[in-house]
């Protein structure tokens, strides 16, 4: 793998694609700096080598140049986190940007203006990528969150750097973690798939079904399986057009000797609300007018036992409507079991949208082996797709 440590950055200008797409409040203050913190090790390593850093990122979805999406709003925060003064230039290409880069000394950091002020960024425009490429000697991609996009700064640009390109530490860690689960795993391997719908997880199931020993199913998609198996699910979430797909998954799992674990009991509610009346029933005997919003205590016990026996654990998607306190218990119990297994030496990777939100909300984030920073990129990796941002570093990424 082309790592940061393969390059000597002394007196070199590193052009780093970071993911500083951070949430801002109405006063343009950063409300969650995880992504900036995540890029810090790469930046510091280059500065310590005696190089300088030119940081490029997108922020939000601006339509042309919009001050609300200017990266100048985050300069103070980045300075605070890096502990190094961060210079800012109000463009990401052109004369001003080139001059700012020319004036940059070893040990200094420059942040370019939002890449998405130019439509050419998202369209993967080659001429735009070439202009960006003039702003550094070595290209470093450390933005896993956008690695599944073939944008100018994430993939197309790499062709202008020949051998002078590599992954940042964050992106390298993401790749290693996925590898540890899918290709280089210690058995038994357990994947936990929760969340709302089967349809959004089918790509993952198809890719992992031969690679893992256990698949734990939870969340709203449980009920498509239960209904397909002939159970009664009341008004629980269901995808009626995916019943056959659910049966196919069960059959395929059997064929590959992968055990699928479905919830045996559910916390059901008479409305989709935290204050709704609740009871615990068997997952396949949900009365009319009631819906399953969390796994029940018996299920939590069974799932914890599977996790306890696993050496490699992948968690994608909550087991219930964890945003509501009364339906968060199953997700919390699962998190506890994963933390416990991690303490015993298992490798645990949490990735993809809402499970990341859940581990953060419930305080598990630093007690699992790795929490992925990329939602869509993580999902596509788990689906077995080659991400353009990764391919571009490993080989030449050619635009069609
Ligand atoms: P996903 O983005 O597919 O991972 O889905 C995450 C969402 O699924 C969260 O917002 C959860 O509230 C929701 N969810 C989990 N379990 C259920 C359930 N039993 N019924 C409805 N929604 C659920």
mmCIF file of C-alpha atoms in Angstrom, residues 18-360:
data_model
loop_
_atom_site.group_PDB
_atom_site.id
_atom_site.type_symbol
_atom_site.label_atom_id
_atom_site.label_comp_id
_atom_site.label_asym_id
_atom_site.label_seq_id
_atom_site.Cartn_x
_atom_site.Cartn_y
_atom_site.Cartn_z
ATOM 1 C CA UNK A 18 -9.005 16.087 3.607
ATOM 2 C CA UNK A 19 -12.654 15.726 4.564
ATOM 3 C CA UNK A 20 -13.424 18.908 6.479
ATOM 4 C CA UNK A 21 -17.105 18.709 5.634
ATOM 5 C CA UNK A 22 -18.022 19.475 9.246
ATOM 6 C CA UNK A 23 -21.378 20.608 10.637
ATOM 7 C CA UNK A 24 -21.663 24.336 11.453
ATOM 8 C CA UNK A 25 -24.282 26.074 13.601
ATOM 9 C CA UNK A 26 -26.078 29.341 12.773
ATOM 10 C CA UNK A 27 -23.038 31.301 14.009
ATOM 11 C CA UNK A 28 -20.778 29.266 11.713
ATOM 12 C CA UNK A 29 -19.134 27.477 14.606
ATOM 13 C CA UNK A 30 -18.004 23.871 14.163
ATOM 14 C CA UNK A 31 -20.355 21.642 16.193
ATOM 15 C CA UNK A 32 -18.538 18.330 15.606
ATOM 16 C CA UNK A 33 -14.806 18.420 14.879
ATOM 17 C CA UNK A 34 -14.287 14.642 14.526
ATOM 18 C CA UNK A 35 -13.241 14.925 10.893
ATOM 19 C CA UNK A 36 -10.651 17.610 11.589
ATOM 20 C CA UNK A 37 -9.252 15.584 14.494
ATOM 21 C CA UNK A 38 -9.127 12.545 12.205
ATOM 22 C CA UNK A 39 -6.903 14.334 9.665
ATOM 23 C CA UNK A 40 -4.481 15.632 12.284
ATOM 24 C CA UNK A 41 -1.994 12.712 12.387
ATOM 25 C CA UNK A 42 -1.322 12.959 8.647
ATOM 26 C CA UNK A 43 -0.819 16.721 8.744
ATOM 27 C CA UNK A 44 1.432 16.618 11.801
ATOM 28 C CA UNK A 45 3.570 13.821 10.360
ATOM 29 C CA UNK A 46 4.224 15.858 7.187
ATOM 30 C CA UNK A 47 5.033 19.007 9.168
ATOM 31 C CA UNK A 48 7.383 17.045 11.433
ATOM 32 C CA UNK A 49 9.145 15.687 8.345
ATOM 33 C CA UNK A 50 9.927 19.297 7.412
ATOM 34 C CA UNK A 51 7.250 19.634 4.756
ATOM 35 C CA UNK A 52 4.294 21.968 4.376
ATOM 36 C CA UNK A 53 0.602 21.153 3.934
ATOM 37 C CA UNK A 54 -1.890 22.527 1.425
ATOM 38 C CA UNK A 55 -5.308 21.339 2.567
ATOM 39 C CA UNK A 56 -8.229 21.026 0.187
ATOM 40 C CA UNK A 57 -11.781 20.003 1.068
ATOM 41 C CA UNK A 58 -15.412 20.521 0.266
ATOM 42 C CA UNK A 59 -17.979 21.880 2.704
ATOM 43 C CA UNK A 60 -21.671 21.199 2.228
ATOM 44 C CA UNK A 61 -23.453 21.519 -1.064
ATOM 45 C CA UNK A 62 -23.027 25.096 -2.268
ATOM 46 C CA UNK A 63 -24.583 26.262 -5.514
ATOM 47 C CA UNK A 64 -21.640 28.255 -6.808
ATOM 48 C CA UNK A 65 -19.852 30.644 -4.451
ATOM 49 C CA UNK A 66 -21.846 31.034 -1.215
ATOM 50 C CA UNK A 67 -20.230 32.552 1.858
ATOM 51 C CA UNK A 68 -22.241 30.274 4.141
ATOM 52 C CA UNK A 69 -20.163 27.396 2.762
ATOM 53 C CA UNK A 70 -16.795 29.137 2.939
ATOM 54 C CA UNK A 71 -14.042 27.150 4.617
ATOM 55 C CA UNK A 72 -12.832 30.400 6.190
ATOM 56 C CA UNK A 73 -15.405 29.677 8.932
ATOM 57 C CA UNK A 74 -13.347 26.729 10.145
ATOM 58 C CA UNK A 75 -9.851 28.236 10.015
ATOM 59 C CA UNK A 76 -9.846 29.052 13.723
ATOM 60 C CA UNK A 77 -10.982 25.549 14.651
ATOM 61 C CA UNK A 78 -8.373 23.881 12.439
ATOM 62 C CA UNK A 79 -5.675 26.152 13.929
ATOM 63 C CA UNK A 80 -6.805 25.211 17.436
ATOM 64 C CA UNK A 81 -6.796 21.468 16.709
ATOM 65 C CA UNK A 82 -3.480 21.377 14.844
ATOM 66 C CA UNK A 83 -1.763 23.784 17.212
ATOM 67 C CA UNK A 84 -0.239 25.434 14.139
ATOM 68 C CA UNK A 85 -1.329 28.665 12.471
ATOM 69 C CA UNK A 86 -3.461 27.902 9.436
ATOM 70 C CA UNK A 87 -3.328 30.324 6.500
ATOM 71 C CA UNK A 88 -6.338 30.613 4.241
ATOM 72 C CA UNK A 89 -6.723 31.543 0.594
ATOM 73 C CA UNK A 90 -10.126 32.478 -0.792
ATOM 74 C CA UNK A 91 -9.858 30.316 -3.897
ATOM 75 C CA UNK A 92 -8.784 26.754 -4.576
ATOM 76 C CA UNK A 93 -7.196 27.306 -8.003
ATOM 77 C CA UNK A 94 -5.702 30.217 -9.953
ATOM 78 C CA UNK A 95 -3.190 32.938 -9.286
ATOM 79 C CA UNK A 96 -4.069 33.727 -5.670
ATOM 80 C CA UNK A 97 -3.930 30.082 -4.673
ATOM 81 C CA UNK A 98 -0.674 29.537 -6.571
ATOM 82 C CA UNK A 99 0.929 32.580 -4.922
ATOM 83 C CA UNK A 100 -0.181 31.472 -1.461
ATOM 84 C CA UNK A 101 1.363 28.063 -2.104
ATOM 85 C CA UNK A 102 4.577 29.617 -3.441
ATOM 86 C CA UNK A 103 4.900 31.652 -0.226
ATOM 87 C CA UNK A 104 4.303 28.639 2.004
ATOM 88 C CA UNK A 105 7.336 27.675 4.120
ATOM 89 C CA UNK A 106 8.209 24.306 5.613
ATOM 90 C CA UNK A 107 6.183 23.705 8.769
ATOM 91 C CA UNK A 108 3.274 25.854 7.547
ATOM 92 C CA UNK A 109 -0.310 24.976 6.668
ATOM 93 C CA UNK A 110 -2.539 26.535 4.023
ATOM 94 C CA UNK A 111 -6.258 25.848 3.672
ATOM 95 C CA UNK A 112 -7.806 26.370 0.252
ATOM 96 C CA UNK A 113 -11.371 27.631 -0.274
ATOM 97 C CA UNK A 114 -14.230 25.149 -0.770
ATOM 98 C CA UNK A 115 -13.582 22.932 -3.801
ATOM 99 C CA UNK A 116 -17.289 22.763 -4.547
ATOM 100 C CA UNK A 117 -17.430 26.477 -5.349
ATOM 101 C CA UNK A 118 -16.510 25.055 -8.749
ATOM 102 C CA UNK A 119 -18.923 22.634 -10.425
ATOM 103 C CA UNK A 120 -15.863 21.063 -12.008
ATOM 104 C CA UNK A 121 -14.993 19.424 -8.690
ATOM 105 C CA UNK A 122 -18.019 17.128 -8.676
ATOM 106 C CA UNK A 123 -18.042 16.568 -12.411
ATOM 107 C CA UNK A 124 -14.460 15.309 -12.173
ATOM 108 C CA UNK A 125 -13.208 17.849 -14.698
ATOM 109 C CA UNK A 126 -9.689 16.985 -15.842
ATOM 110 C CA UNK A 127 -8.597 20.591 -16.553
ATOM 111 C CA UNK A 128 -9.756 21.664 -13.081
ATOM 112 C CA UNK A 129 -7.919 18.710 -11.525
ATOM 113 C CA UNK A 130 -4.786 19.730 -13.390
ATOM 114 C CA UNK A 131 -5.049 23.278 -12.007
ATOM 115 C CA UNK A 132 -5.378 21.872 -8.491
ATOM 116 C CA UNK A 133 -2.393 19.618 -9.068
ATOM 117 C CA UNK A 134 -0.143 22.678 -9.453
ATOM 118 C CA UNK A 135 -0.571 23.359 -5.740
ATOM 119 C CA UNK A 136 1.640 20.597 -4.374
ATOM 120 C CA UNK A 137 4.583 18.263 -5.021
ATOM 121 C CA UNK A 138 3.013 15.146 -3.510
ATOM 122 C CA UNK A 139 -0.694 14.285 -3.515
ATOM 123 C CA UNK A 140 -2.050 12.741 -0.328
ATOM 124 C CA UNK A 141 -5.609 11.463 -0.131
ATOM 125 C CA UNK A 142 -6.867 11.308 3.438
ATOM 126 C CA UNK A 143 -10.583 11.766 2.764
ATOM 127 C CA UNK A 144 -12.291 8.406 3.175
ATOM 128 C CA UNK A 145 -15.707 10.098 3.331
ATOM 129 C CA UNK A 146 -15.432 11.036 -0.346
ATOM 130 C CA UNK A 147 -13.301 8.119 -1.565
ATOM 131 C CA UNK A 148 -16.333 6.580 -3.302
ATOM 132 C CA UNK A 149 -16.685 9.653 -5.512
ATOM 133 C CA UNK A 150 -14.758 10.134 -8.751
ATOM 134 C CA UNK A 151 -14.389 13.860 -8.160
ATOM 135 C CA UNK A 152 -11.554 16.065 -9.396
ATOM 136 C CA UNK A 153 -9.781 16.290 -6.029
ATOM 137 C CA UNK A 154 -10.465 12.731 -4.869
ATOM 138 C CA UNK A 155 -9.548 10.678 -7.923
ATOM 139 C CA UNK A 156 -8.955 12.535 -11.199
ATOM 140 C CA UNK A 157 -6.106 14.653 -9.802
ATOM 141 C CA UNK A 158 -3.935 11.612 -8.985
ATOM 142 C CA UNK A 159 -2.908 11.127 -12.618
ATOM 143 C CA UNK A 160 -0.850 14.344 -12.483
ATOM 144 C CA UNK A 161 1.413 13.088 -9.713
ATOM 145 C CA UNK A 162 2.908 9.928 -11.187
ATOM 146 C CA UNK A 163 4.509 8.055 -8.288
ATOM 147 C CA UNK A 164 4.256 11.068 -5.984
ATOM 148 C CA UNK A 165 1.001 10.140 -4.337
ATOM 149 C CA UNK A 166 -0.091 8.176 -1.291
ATOM 150 C CA UNK A 167 -2.817 7.528 1.240
ATOM 151 C CA UNK A 168 -2.933 9.601 4.400
ATOM 152 C CA UNK A 169 -2.909 7.787 7.729
ATOM 153 C CA UNK A 170 -6.672 7.967 8.115
ATOM 154 C CA UNK A 171 -7.474 6.513 4.719
ATOM 155 C CA UNK A 172 -4.826 3.821 5.200
ATOM 156 C CA UNK A 173 -6.430 2.855 8.518
ATOM 157 C CA UNK A 174 -9.879 2.646 6.938
ATOM 158 C CA UNK A 175 -8.551 0.353 4.212
ATOM 159 C CA UNK A 176 -6.726 -1.832 6.751
ATOM 160 C CA UNK A 177 -9.818 -2.121 8.955
ATOM 161 C CA UNK A 178 -12.050 -3.221 6.108
ATOM 162 C CA UNK A 179 -9.352 -5.669 5.068
ATOM 163 C CA UNK A 180 -9.195 -7.083 8.574
ATOM 164 C CA UNK A 181 -12.904 -7.854 8.399
ATOM 165 C CA UNK A 182 -13.359 -8.993 4.818
ATOM 166 C CA UNK A 183 -10.070 -10.478 3.663
ATOM 167 C CA UNK A 184 -7.699 -11.069 6.525
ATOM 168 C CA UNK A 185 -10.076 -11.905 9.329
ATOM 169 C CA UNK A 186 -9.738 -14.106 12.368
ATOM 170 C CA UNK A 187 -12.662 -16.482 12.628
ATOM 171 C CA UNK A 188 -15.426 -16.635 13.684
ATOM 172 C CA UNK A 189 -16.501 -13.474 11.893
ATOM 173 C CA UNK A 190 -19.853 -11.896 12.773
ATOM 174 C CA UNK A 191 -21.558 -9.127 10.862
ATOM 175 C CA UNK A 192 -24.409 -7.256 12.491
ATOM 176 C CA UNK A 193 -26.753 -5.588 10.059
ATOM 177 C CA UNK A 194 -29.437 -3.319 11.432
ATOM 178 C CA UNK A 195 -31.109 -0.166 10.263
ATOM 179 C CA UNK A 196 -34.312 0.430 8.433
ATOM 180 C CA UNK A 197 -34.442 -1.503 5.184
ATOM 181 C CA UNK A 198 -33.251 -4.744 3.645
ATOM 182 C CA UNK A 199 -33.041 -3.073 0.262
ATOM 183 C CA UNK A 200 -30.262 -0.708 1.351
ATOM 184 C CA UNK A 201 -28.185 -3.562 2.827
ATOM 185 C CA UNK A 202 -28.617 -6.205 0.161
ATOM 186 C CA UNK A 203 -25.356 -5.273 -1.582
ATOM 187 C CA UNK A 204 -23.476 -5.832 1.676
ATOM 188 C CA UNK A 205 -25.223 -9.119 2.409
ATOM 189 C CA UNK A 206 -24.364 -10.452 -1.032
ATOM 190 C CA UNK A 207 -20.710 -9.520 -0.666
ATOM 191 C CA UNK A 208 -20.189 -10.811 2.869
ATOM 192 C CA UNK A 209 -22.377 -13.899 2.982
ATOM 193 C CA UNK A 210 -19.533 -16.216 1.936
ATOM 194 C CA UNK A 211 -16.931 -14.412 4.025
ATOM 195 C CA UNK A 212 -18.556 -14.372 7.460
ATOM 196 C CA UNK A 213 -19.700 -17.107 9.839
ATOM 197 C CA UNK A 214 -22.639 -15.294 11.418
ATOM 198 C CA UNK A 215 -24.983 -12.537 10.301
ATOM 199 C CA UNK A 216 -27.056 -10.912 12.998
ATOM 200 C CA UNK A 217 -30.118 -9.118 11.652
ATOM 201 C CA UNK A 218 -31.874 -6.355 13.575
ATOM 202 C CA UNK A 219 -33.727 -3.099 13.102
ATOM 203 C CA UNK A 220 -36.632 -2.518 10.784
ATOM 204 C CA UNK A 221 -35.451 -5.042 8.226
ATOM 205 C CA UNK A 222 -36.108 -7.853 10.681
ATOM 206 C CA UNK A 223 -39.783 -7.782 9.801
ATOM 207 C CA UNK A 224 -39.334 -8.369 6.094
ATOM 208 C CA UNK A 225 -37.579 -11.617 7.043
ATOM 209 C CA UNK A 226 -40.173 -12.558 9.659
ATOM 210 C CA UNK A 227 -43.062 -11.911 7.280
ATOM 211 C CA UNK A 228 -41.327 -13.863 4.515
ATOM 212 C CA UNK A 229 -41.077 -16.779 6.960
ATOM 213 C CA UNK A 230 -44.821 -16.609 7.639
ATOM 214 C CA UNK A 231 -44.821 -14.595 10.872
ATOM 215 C CA UNK A 232 -47.348 -11.936 11.861
ATOM 216 C CA UNK A 233 -45.735 -8.498 12.130
ATOM 217 C CA UNK A 234 -48.612 -6.064 12.803
ATOM 218 C CA UNK A 235 -47.798 -2.651 11.390
ATOM 219 C CA UNK A 236 -44.003 -3.030 11.657
ATOM 220 C CA UNK A 237 -41.814 -1.658 8.906
ATOM 221 C CA UNK A 238 -41.804 -4.065 5.957
ATOM 222 C CA UNK A 239 -40.759 -4.105 2.322
ATOM 223 C CA UNK A 240 -43.393 -6.306 0.740
ATOM 224 C CA UNK A 241 -41.550 -6.383 -2.575
ATOM 225 C CA UNK A 242 -38.456 -7.818 -0.855
ATOM 226 C CA UNK A 243 -39.983 -10.930 0.714
ATOM 227 C CA UNK A 244 -38.490 -13.190 -1.948
ATOM 228 C CA UNK A 245 -35.161 -11.461 -1.556
ATOM 229 C CA UNK A 246 -35.242 -12.207 2.180
ATOM 230 C CA UNK A 247 -35.907 -15.902 1.487
ATOM 231 C CA UNK A 248 -33.093 -15.944 -1.074
ATOM 232 C CA UNK A 249 -30.698 -14.537 1.521
ATOM 233 C CA UNK A 250 -31.706 -17.231 4.018
ATOM 234 C CA UNK A 251 -31.228 -19.956 1.397
ATOM 235 C CA UNK A 252 -27.861 -18.604 0.298
ATOM 236 C CA UNK A 253 -26.675 -18.425 3.892
ATOM 237 C CA UNK A 254 -27.584 -22.062 4.400
ATOM 238 C CA UNK A 255 -25.687 -23.002 1.263
ATOM 239 C CA UNK A 256 -22.539 -21.282 2.559
ATOM 240 C CA UNK A 257 -22.978 -22.490 6.135
ATOM 241 C CA UNK A 258 -23.385 -18.947 7.361
ATOM 242 C CA UNK A 259 -25.747 -18.713 10.320
ATOM 243 C CA UNK A 260 -28.335 -15.979 10.188
ATOM 244 C CA UNK A 261 -29.621 -14.873 13.579
ATOM 245 C CA UNK A 262 -33.015 -13.191 13.585
ATOM 246 C CA UNK A 263 -34.498 -11.523 16.676
ATOM 247 C CA UNK A 264 -36.728 -13.873 18.655
ATOM 248 C CA UNK A 265 -38.562 -11.175 20.593
ATOM 249 C CA UNK A 266 -39.375 -7.531 19.967
ATOM 250 C CA UNK A 267 -40.313 -4.446 21.933
ATOM 251 C CA UNK A 268 -43.520 -3.400 20.227
ATOM 252 C CA UNK A 269 -45.362 -0.096 20.436
ATOM 253 C CA UNK A 270 -48.854 1.089 19.553
ATOM 254 C CA UNK A 271 -47.448 4.227 17.879
ATOM 255 C CA UNK A 272 -44.125 5.425 16.421
ATOM 256 C CA UNK A 273 -43.406 7.559 19.482
ATOM 257 C CA UNK A 274 -41.218 7.359 22.569
ATOM 258 C CA UNK A 275 -44.270 7.688 24.834
ATOM 259 C CA UNK A 276 -46.267 4.962 23.084
ATOM 260 C CA UNK A 277 -47.545 1.966 25.062
ATOM 261 C CA UNK A 278 -45.115 -0.938 24.805
ATOM 262 C CA UNK A 279 -44.898 -4.668 25.414
ATOM 263 C CA UNK A 280 -42.484 -7.471 24.599
ATOM 264 C CA UNK A 281 -43.727 -10.293 22.356
ATOM 265 C CA UNK A 282 -42.322 -12.977 20.049
ATOM 266 C CA UNK A 283 -41.110 -11.349 16.825
ATOM 267 C CA UNK A 284 -43.456 -13.452 14.716
ATOM 268 C CA UNK A 285 -46.580 -12.780 16.801
ATOM 269 C CA UNK A 286 -47.037 -9.033 16.694
ATOM 270 C CA UNK A 287 -50.717 -8.063 17.043
ATOM 271 C CA UNK A 288 -52.540 -5.749 14.636
ATOM 272 C CA UNK A 289 -51.965 -2.081 15.303
ATOM 273 C CA UNK A 290 -48.573 -2.692 16.998
ATOM 274 C CA UNK A 291 -45.103 -2.303 15.513
ATOM 275 C CA UNK A 292 -41.687 -3.659 16.479
ATOM 276 C CA UNK A 293 -39.307 -0.820 17.331
ATOM 277 C CA UNK A 294 -36.516 -2.628 19.170
ATOM 278 C CA UNK A 295 -35.213 -6.121 19.836
ATOM 279 C CA UNK A 296 -36.367 -7.700 23.091
ATOM 280 C CA UNK A 297 -34.277 -8.881 26.094
ATOM 281 C CA UNK A 298 -34.169 -12.538 25.012
ATOM 282 C CA UNK A 299 -32.760 -11.487 21.631
ATOM 283 C CA UNK A 300 -30.154 -9.272 23.278
ATOM 284 C CA UNK A 301 -28.959 -12.263 25.336
ATOM 285 C CA UNK A 302 -28.720 -14.495 22.263
ATOM 286 C CA UNK A 303 -26.915 -11.872 20.201
ATOM 287 C CA UNK A 304 -24.458 -11.173 23.042
ATOM 288 C CA UNK A 305 -23.573 -14.880 23.171
ATOM 289 C CA UNK A 306 -22.783 -14.934 19.433
ATOM 290 C CA UNK A 307 -20.671 -11.799 19.748
ATOM 291 C CA UNK A 308 -18.876 -13.168 22.765
ATOM 292 C CA UNK A 309 -17.678 -16.100 20.631
ATOM 293 C CA UNK A 310 -16.580 -13.926 17.686
ATOM 294 C CA UNK A 311 -13.022 -12.900 16.915
ATOM 295 C CA UNK A 312 -13.962 -10.363 14.238
ATOM 296 C CA UNK A 313 -17.048 -8.161 14.415
ATOM 297 C CA UNK A 314 -18.546 -5.767 11.908
ATOM 298 C CA UNK A 315 -21.438 -3.559 12.976
ATOM 299 C CA UNK A 316 -23.541 -1.643 10.508
ATOM 300 C CA UNK A 317 -26.914 -0.239 11.535
ATOM 301 C CA UNK A 318 -28.828 0.088 14.828
ATOM 302 C CA UNK A 319 -31.024 -2.737 16.159
ATOM 303 C CA UNK A 320 -33.949 -0.448 16.928
ATOM 304 C CA UNK A 321 -35.172 3.117 16.791
ATOM 305 C CA UNK A 322 -32.269 4.180 19.024
ATOM 306 C CA UNK A 323 -33.084 7.864 18.610
ATOM 307 C CA UNK A 324 -35.998 7.266 21.028
ATOM 308 C CA UNK A 325 -34.853 6.350 24.522
ATOM 309 C CA UNK A 326 -37.467 3.638 25.012
ATOM 310 C CA UNK A 327 -36.308 1.782 21.896
ATOM 311 C CA UNK A 328 -32.555 2.172 22.360
ATOM 312 C CA UNK A 329 -31.950 -0.703 24.794
ATOM 313 C CA UNK A 330 -31.257 -3.361 22.147
ATOM 314 C CA UNK A 331 -28.689 -1.172 20.401
ATOM 315 C CA UNK A 332 -27.027 -0.314 23.730
ATOM 316 C CA UNK A 333 -26.915 -3.984 24.779
ATOM 317 C CA UNK A 334 -25.331 -4.852 21.454
ATOM 318 C CA UNK A 335 -22.751 -2.078 21.900
ATOM 319 C CA UNK A 336 -21.947 -3.423 25.391
ATOM 320 C CA UNK A 337 -21.419 -6.922 24.003
ATOM 321 C CA UNK A 338 -19.115 -5.613 21.255
ATOM 322 C CA UNK A 339 -17.111 -3.570 23.768
ATOM 323 C CA UNK A 340 -16.758 -6.657 25.965
ATOM 324 C CA UNK A 341 -15.581 -8.812 23.038
ATOM 325 C CA UNK A 342 -13.111 -6.091 22.036
ATOM 326 C CA UNK A 343 -11.694 -6.116 25.566
ATOM 327 C CA UNK A 344 -11.168 -9.874 25.197
ATOM 328 C CA UNK A 345 -9.090 -9.251 22.057
ATOM 329 C CA UNK A 346 -11.608 -9.372 19.211
ATOM 330 C CA UNK A 347 -11.371 -6.878 16.367
ATOM 331 C CA UNK A 348 -14.477 -4.708 16.024
ATOM 332 C CA UNK A 349 -15.264 -2.328 13.199
ATOM 333 C CA UNK A 350 -18.252 -0.011 13.334
ATOM 334 C CA UNK A 351 -19.141 1.553 10.048
ATOM 335 C CA UNK A 352 -21.899 3.227 8.133
ATOM 336 C CA UNK A 353 -24.127 6.133 9.090
ATOM 337 C CA UNK A 354 -26.405 5.457 12.000
ATOM 338 C CA UNK A 355 -24.360 2.863 13.842
ATOM 339 C CA UNK A 356 -21.556 5.421 14.036
ATOM 340 C CA UNK A 357 -24.044 7.946 15.447
ATOM 341 C CA UNK A 358 -25.190 5.318 17.939
ATOM 342 C CA UNK A 359 -21.707 4.394 19.199
ATOM 343 C CA UNK A 360 -20.920 8.063 19.657
#
